[in-house]
């Protein structure tokens, strides 16, 4: 029996995608491109974790590959963009601080049920 047969997906298969970027905004064209890229990420289901750091949950390597292809097709002309992946288990271990206080870990989306 595989991990997906009973509707449970392993926390080692489920993934998080982080897109971090540093885009130039010295001209109006560059500002438009940076805004367009941020809006693209939001339209793709990413949420802002920090300014210029966006995160999205996905259900495995195939889903990640699909998102990565869409990101590649929508890259701005200039700037640095880094795409990282974490398993759901690794994401649970991220330690967050805000205003010198440790914050509670973010709640991961509920396990996806396979239909």
mmCIF file with all atom_site columns, N, CA, C and O in Angstrom, residues 14-45:
data_model
loop_
_atom_site.group_PDB
_atom_site.id
_atom_site.type_symbol
_atom_site.label_atom_id
_atom_site.label_alt_id
_atom_site.label_comp_id
_atom_site.label_asym_id
_atom_site.label_entity_id
_atom_site.label_seq_id
_atom_site.pdbx_PDB_ins_code
_atom_site.Cartn_x
_atom_site.Cartn_y
_atom_site.Cartn_z
_atom_site.occupancy
_atom_site.B_iso_or_equiv
_atom_site.pdbx_formal_charge
_atom_site.auth_seq_id
_atom_site.auth_comp_id
_atom_site.auth_asym_id
_atom_site.auth_atom_id
_atom_site.pdbx_PDB_model_num
ATOM 1   N N  . UNK A 1 14 ? 5.236  16.289 0.598   1.00 0.00 ? 14 UNK A N  1
ATOM 2   C CA . UNK A 1 14 ? 4.637  17.615 0.478   1.00 0.00 ? 14 UNK A CA 1
ATOM 3   C C  . UNK A 1 14 ? 5.740  18.657 0.582   1.00 0.00 ? 14 UNK A C  1
ATOM 4   O O  . UNK A 1 14 ? 6.693  18.494 1.343   1.00 0.00 ? 14 UNK A O  1
ATOM 5   N N  . UNK A 1 15 ? 5.612  19.733 -0.172  1.00 0.00 ? 15 UNK A N  1
ATOM 6   C CA . UNK A 1 15 ? 6.714  20.682 -0.266  1.00 0.00 ? 15 UNK A CA 1
ATOM 7   C C  . UNK A 1 15 ? 6.239  22.120 -0.144  1.00 0.00 ? 15 UNK A C  1
ATOM 8   O O  . UNK A 1 15 ? 5.076  22.429 -0.387  1.00 0.00 ? 15 UNK A O  1
ATOM 9   N N  . UNK A 1 16 ? 7.177  22.967 0.185   1.00 0.00 ? 16 UNK A N  1
ATOM 10  C CA . UNK A 1 16 ? 6.996  24.413 0.172   1.00 0.00 ? 16 UNK A CA 1
ATOM 11  C C  . UNK A 1 16 ? 7.986  24.995 -0.831  1.00 0.00 ? 16 UNK A C  1
ATOM 12  O O  . UNK A 1 16 ? 9.128  24.562 -0.898  1.00 0.00 ? 16 UNK A O  1
ATOM 13  N N  . UNK A 1 17 ? 7.534  25.960 -1.590  1.00 0.00 ? 17 UNK A N  1
ATOM 14  C CA . UNK A 1 17 ? 8.387  26.672 -2.539  1.00 0.00 ? 17 UNK A CA 1
ATOM 15  C C  . UNK A 1 17 ? 8.566  28.087 -2.006  1.00 0.00 ? 17 UNK A C  1
ATOM 16  O O  . UNK A 1 17 ? 7.585  28.755 -1.669  1.00 0.00 ? 17 UNK A O  1
ATOM 17  N N  . UNK A 1 18 ? 9.803  28.520 -1.914  1.00 0.00 ? 18 UNK A N  1
ATOM 18  C CA . UNK A 1 18 ? 10.103 29.898 -1.538  1.00 0.00 ? 18 UNK A CA 1
ATOM 19  C C  . UNK A 1 18 ? 10.766 30.570 -2.729  1.00 0.00 ? 18 UNK A C  1
ATOM 20  O O  . UNK A 1 18 ? 11.714 30.031 -3.303  1.00 0.00 ? 18 UNK A O  1
ATOM 21  N N  . UNK A 1 19 ? 10.255 31.729 -3.113  1.00 0.00 ? 19 UNK A N  1
ATOM 22  C CA . UNK A 1 19 ? 10.850 32.534 -4.175  1.00 0.00 ? 19 UNK A CA 1
ATOM 23  C C  . UNK A 1 19 ? 11.362 33.811 -3.519  1.00 0.00 ? 19 UNK A C  1
ATOM 24  O O  . UNK A 1 19 ? 10.593 34.548 -2.893  1.00 0.00 ? 19 UNK A O  1
ATOM 25  N N  . UNK A 1 20 ? 12.662 34.016 -3.631  1.00 0.00 ? 20 UNK A N  1
ATOM 26  C CA . UNK A 1 20 ? 13.295 35.210 -3.067  1.00 0.00 ? 20 UNK A CA 1
ATOM 27  C C  . UNK A 1 20 ? 13.882 36.002 -4.229  1.00 0.00 ? 20 UNK A C  1
ATOM 28  O O  . UNK A 1 20 ? 14.491 35.410 -5.128  1.00 0.00 ? 20 UNK A O  1
ATOM 29  N N  . UNK A 1 21 ? 13.686 37.307 -4.199  1.00 0.00 ? 21 UNK A N  1
ATOM 30  C CA . UNK A 1 21 ? 14.185 38.079 -5.336  1.00 0.00 ? 21 UNK A CA 1
ATOM 31  C C  . UNK A 1 21 ? 14.662 39.454 -4.922  1.00 0.00 ? 21 UNK A C  1
ATOM 32  O O  . UNK A 1 21 ? 14.225 40.014 -3.922  1.00 0.00 ? 21 UNK A O  1
ATOM 33  N N  . UNK A 1 22 ? 15.578 39.956 -5.725  1.00 0.00 ? 22 UNK A N  1
ATOM 34  C CA . UNK A 1 22 ? 16.111 41.304 -5.598  1.00 0.00 ? 22 UNK A CA 1
ATOM 35  C C  . UNK A 1 22 ? 16.051 41.896 -7.000  1.00 0.00 ? 22 UNK A C  1
ATOM 36  O O  . UNK A 1 22 ? 16.876 41.559 -7.849  1.00 0.00 ? 22 UNK A O  1
ATOM 37  N N  . UNK A 1 23 ? 15.054 42.725 -7.237  1.00 0.00 ? 23 UNK A N  1
ATOM 38  C CA . UNK A 1 23 ? 14.824 43.269 -8.579  1.00 0.00 ? 23 UNK A CA 1
ATOM 39  C C  . UNK A 1 23 ? 15.126 44.761 -8.594  1.00 0.00 ? 23 UNK A C  1
ATOM 40  O O  . UNK A 1 23 ? 14.792 45.480 -7.652  1.00 0.00 ? 23 UNK A O  1
ATOM 41  N N  . UNK A 1 24 ? 15.743 45.239 -9.662  1.00 0.00 ? 24 UNK A N  1
ATOM 42  C CA . UNK A 1 24 ? 16.016 46.679 -9.753  1.00 0.00 ? 24 UNK A CA 1
ATOM 43  C C  . UNK A 1 24 ? 14.716 47.461 -9.932  1.00 0.00 ? 24 UNK A C  1
ATOM 44  O O  . UNK A 1 24 ? 13.780 46.989 -10.586 1.00 0.00 ? 24 UNK A O  1
ATOM 45  N N  . UNK A 1 25 ? 14.656 48.633 -9.310  1.00 0.00 ? 25 UNK A N  1
ATOM 46  C CA . UNK A 1 25 ? 13.471 49.492 -9.422  1.00 0.00 ? 25 UNK A CA 1
ATOM 47  C C  . UNK A 1 25 ? 13.887 50.946 -9.663  1.00 0.00 ? 25 UNK A C  1
ATOM 48  O O  . UNK A 1 25 ? 13.198 51.873 -9.240  1.00 0.00 ? 25 UNK A O  1
ATOM 49  N N  . UNK A 1 26 ? 14.994 51.134 -10.368 1.00 0.00 ? 26 UNK A N  1
ATOM 50  C CA . UNK A 1 26 ? 15.524 52.472 -10.617 1.00 0.00 ? 26 UNK A CA 1
ATOM 51  C C  . UNK A 1 26 ? 14.778 53.252 -11.684 1.00 0.00 ? 26 UNK A C  1
ATOM 52  O O  . UNK A 1 26 ? 14.832 54.479 -11.704 1.00 0.00 ? 26 UNK A O  1
ATOM 53  N N  . UNK A 1 27 ? 14.098 52.557 -12.583 1.00 0.00 ? 27 UNK A N  1
ATOM 54  C CA . UNK A 1 27 ? 13.334 53.232 -13.636 1.00 0.00 ? 27 UNK A CA 1
ATOM 55  C C  . UNK A 1 27 ? 11.869 52.803 -13.549 1.00 0.00 ? 27 UNK A C  1
ATOM 56  O O  . UNK A 1 27 ? 11.536 51.812 -12.886 1.00 0.00 ? 27 UNK A O  1
ATOM 57  N N  . UNK A 1 28 ? 11.001 53.554 -14.234 1.00 0.00 ? 28 UNK A N  1
ATOM 58  C CA . UNK A 1 28 ? 9.582  53.193 -14.233 1.00 0.00 ? 28 UNK A CA 1
ATOM 59  C C  . UNK A 1 28 ? 9.365  51.813 -14.842 1.00 0.00 ? 28 UNK A C  1
ATOM 60  O O  . UNK A 1 28 ? 8.548  51.032 -14.363 1.00 0.00 ? 28 UNK A O  1
ATOM 61  N N  . UNK A 1 29 ? 10.120 51.502 -15.890 1.00 0.00 ? 29 UNK A N  1
ATOM 62  C CA . UNK A 1 29 ? 9.997  50.182 -16.522 1.00 0.00 ? 29 UNK A CA 1
ATOM 63  C C  . UNK A 1 29 ? 10.379 49.071 -15.539 1.00 0.00 ? 29 UNK A C  1
ATOM 64  O O  . UNK A 1 29 ? 9.692  48.063 -15.435 1.00 0.00 ? 29 UNK A O  1
ATOM 65  N N  . UNK A 1 30 ? 11.469 49.270 -14.807 1.00 0.00 ? 30 UNK A N  1
ATOM 66  C CA . UNK A 1 30 ? 11.892 48.266 -13.833 1.00 0.00 ? 30 UNK A CA 1
ATOM 67  C C  . UNK A 1 30 ? 10.878 48.131 -12.703 1.00 0.00 ? 30 UNK A C  1
ATOM 68  O O  . UNK A 1 30 ? 10.600 47.017 -12.245 1.00 0.00 ? 30 UNK A O  1
ATOM 69  N N  . UNK A 1 31 ? 10.306 49.248 -12.257 1.00 0.00 ? 31 UNK A N  1
ATOM 70  C CA . UNK A 1 31 ? 9.271  49.187 -11.215 1.00 0.00 ? 31 UNK A CA 1
ATOM 71  C C  . UNK A 1 31 ? 8.062  48.399 -11.706 1.00 0.00 ? 31 UNK A C  1
ATOM 72  O O  . UNK A 1 31 ? 7.502  47.584 -10.976 1.00 0.00 ? 31 UNK A O  1
ATOM 73  N N  . UNK A 1 32 ? 7.660  48.643 -12.971 1.00 0.00 ? 32 UNK A N  1
ATOM 74  C CA . UNK A 1 32 ? 6.522  47.901 -13.546 1.00 0.00 ? 32 UNK A CA 1
ATOM 75  C C  . UNK A 1 32 ? 6.827  46.415 -13.615 1.00 0.00 ? 32 UNK A C  1
ATOM 76  O O  . UNK A 1 32 ? 5.986  45.577 -13.294 1.00 0.00 ? 32 UNK A O  1
ATOM 77  N N  . UNK A 1 33 ? 8.053  46.061 -14.039 1.00 0.00 ? 33 UNK A N  1
ATOM 78  C CA . UNK A 1 33 ? 8.430  44.648 -14.129 1.00 0.00 ? 33 UNK A CA 1
ATOM 79  C C  . UNK A 1 33 ? 8.447  43.982 -12.760 1.00 0.00 ? 33 UNK A C  1
ATOM 80  O O  . UNK A 1 33 ? 8.005  42.846 -12.614 1.00 0.00 ? 33 UNK A O  1
ATOM 81  N N  . UNK A 1 34 ? 8.959  44.690 -11.747 1.00 0.00 ? 34 UNK A N  1
ATOM 82  C CA . UNK A 1 34 ? 8.983  44.137 -10.390 1.00 0.00 ? 34 UNK A CA 1
ATOM 83  C C  . UNK A 1 34 ? 7.553  43.928 -9.873  1.00 0.00 ? 34 UNK A C  1
ATOM 84  O O  . UNK A 1 34 ? 7.241  42.882 -9.301  1.00 0.00 ? 34 UNK A O  1
ATOM 85  N N  . UNK A 1 35 ? 6.699  44.904 -10.110 1.00 0.00 ? 35 UNK A N  1
ATOM 86  C CA . UNK A 1 35 ? 5.300  44.789 -9.684  1.00 0.00 ? 35 UNK A CA 1
ATOM 87  C C  . UNK A 1 35 ? 4.614  43.657 -10.427 1.00 0.00 ? 35 UNK A C  1
ATOM 88  O O  . UNK A 1 35 ? 3.872  42.868 -9.824  1.00 0.00 ? 35 UNK A O  1
ATOM 89  N N  . UNK A 1 36 ? 4.858  43.556 -11.709 1.00 0.00 ? 36 UNK A N  1
ATOM 90  C CA . UNK A 1 36 ? 4.262  42.480 -12.515 1.00 0.00 ? 36 UNK A CA 1
ATOM 91  C C  . UNK A 1 36 ? 4.696  41.107 -11.994 1.00 0.00 ? 36 UNK A C  1
ATOM 92  O O  . UNK A 1 36 ? 3.879  40.186 -11.908 1.00 0.00 ? 36 UNK A O  1
ATOM 93  N N  . UNK A 1 37 ? 5.968  40.964 -11.608 1.00 0.00 ? 37 UNK A N  1
ATOM 94  C CA . UNK A 1 37 ? 6.452  39.679 -11.097 1.00 0.00 ? 37 UNK A CA 1
ATOM 95  C C  . UNK A 1 37 ? 5.798  39.355 -9.750  1.00 0.00 ? 37 UNK A C  1
ATOM 96  O O  . UNK A 1 37 ? 5.352  38.226 -9.523  1.00 0.00 ? 37 UNK A O  1
ATOM 97  N N  . UNK A 1 38 ? 5.701  40.334 -8.859  1.00 0.00 ? 38 UNK A N  1
ATOM 98  C CA . UNK A 1 38 ? 5.030  40.108 -7.569  1.00 0.00 ? 38 UNK A CA 1
ATOM 99  C C  . UNK A 1 38 ? 3.575  39.723 -7.775  1.00 0.00 ? 38 UNK A C  1
ATOM 100 O O  . UNK A 1 38 ? 3.067  38.793 -7.142  1.00 0.00 ? 38 UNK A O  1
ATOM 101 N N  . UNK A 1 39 ? 2.883  40.412 -8.684  1.00 0.00 ? 39 UNK A N  1
ATOM 102 C CA . UNK A 1 39 ? 1.479  40.095 -8.959  1.00 0.00 ? 39 UNK A CA 1
ATOM 103 C C  . UNK A 1 39 ? 1.340  38.699 -9.572  1.00 0.00 ? 39 UNK A C  1
ATOM 104 O O  . UNK A 1 39 ? 0.392  37.972 -9.271  1.00 0.00 ? 39 UNK A O  1
ATOM 105 N N  . UNK A 1 40 ? 2.290  38.312 -10.423 1.00 0.00 ? 40 UNK A N  1
ATOM 106 C CA . UNK A 1 40 ? 2.296  36.968 -10.983 1.00 0.00 ? 40 UNK A CA 1
ATOM 107 C C  . UNK A 1 40 ? 2.374  35.931 -9.861  1.00 0.00 ? 40 UNK A C  1
ATOM 108 O O  . UNK A 1 40 ? 1.624  34.960 -9.840  1.00 0.00 ? 40 UNK A O  1
ATOM 109 N N  . UNK A 1 41 ? 3.296  36.141 -8.917  1.00 0.00 ? 41 UNK A N  1
ATOM 110 C CA . UNK A 1 41 ? 3.434  35.187 -7.810  1.00 0.00 ? 41 UNK A CA 1
ATOM 111 C C  . UNK A 1 41 ? 2.147  35.089 -7.006  1.00 0.00 ? 41 UNK A C  1
ATOM 112 O O  . UNK A 1 41 ? 1.694  33.990 -6.665  1.00 0.00 ? 41 UNK A O  1
ATOM 113 N N  . UNK A 1 42 ? 1.529  36.223 -6.716  1.00 0.00 ? 42 UNK A N  1
ATOM 114 C CA . UNK A 1 42 ? 0.256  36.211 -5.980  1.00 0.00 ? 42 UNK A CA 1
ATOM 115 C C  . UNK A 1 42 ? -0.822 35.468 -6.762  1.00 0.00 ? 42 UNK A C  1
ATOM 116 O O  . UNK A 1 42 ? -1.579 34.679 -6.191  1.00 0.00 ? 42 UNK A O  1
ATOM 117 N N  . UNK A 1 43 ? -0.886 35.694 -8.065  1.00 0.00 ? 43 UNK A N  1
ATOM 118 C CA . UNK A 1 43 ? -1.876 35.009 -8.914  1.00 0.00 ? 43 UNK A CA 1
ATOM 119 C C  . UNK A 1 43 ? -1.644 33.498 -8.945  1.00 0.00 ? 43 UNK A C  1
ATOM 120 O O  . UNK A 1 43 ? -2.573 32.727 -9.158  1.00 0.00 ? 43 UNK A O  1
ATOM 121 N N  . UNK A 1 44 ? -0.394 33.077 -8.724  1.00 0.00 ? 44 UNK A N  1
ATOM 122 C CA . UNK A 1 44 ? -0.051 31.653 -8.728  1.00 0.00 ? 44 UNK A CA 1
ATOM 123 C C  . UNK A 1 44 ? -0.254 31.000 -7.361  1.00 0.00 ? 44 UNK A C  1
ATOM 124 O O  . UNK A 1 44 ? 0.090  29.845 -7.170  1.00 0.00 ? 44 UNK A O  1
ATOM 125 N N  . UNK A 1 45 ? -0.784 31.739 -6.410  1.00 0.00 ? 45 UNK A N  1
ATOM 126 C CA . UNK A 1 45 ? -1.073 31.178 -5.095  1.00 0.00 ? 45 UNK A CA 1
ATOM 127 C C  . UNK A 1 45 ? 0.022  31.357 -4.069  1.00 0.00 ? 45 UNK A C  1
ATOM 128 O O  . UNK A 1 45 ? -0.050 30.800 -2.980  1.00 0.00 ? 45 UNK A O  1
#
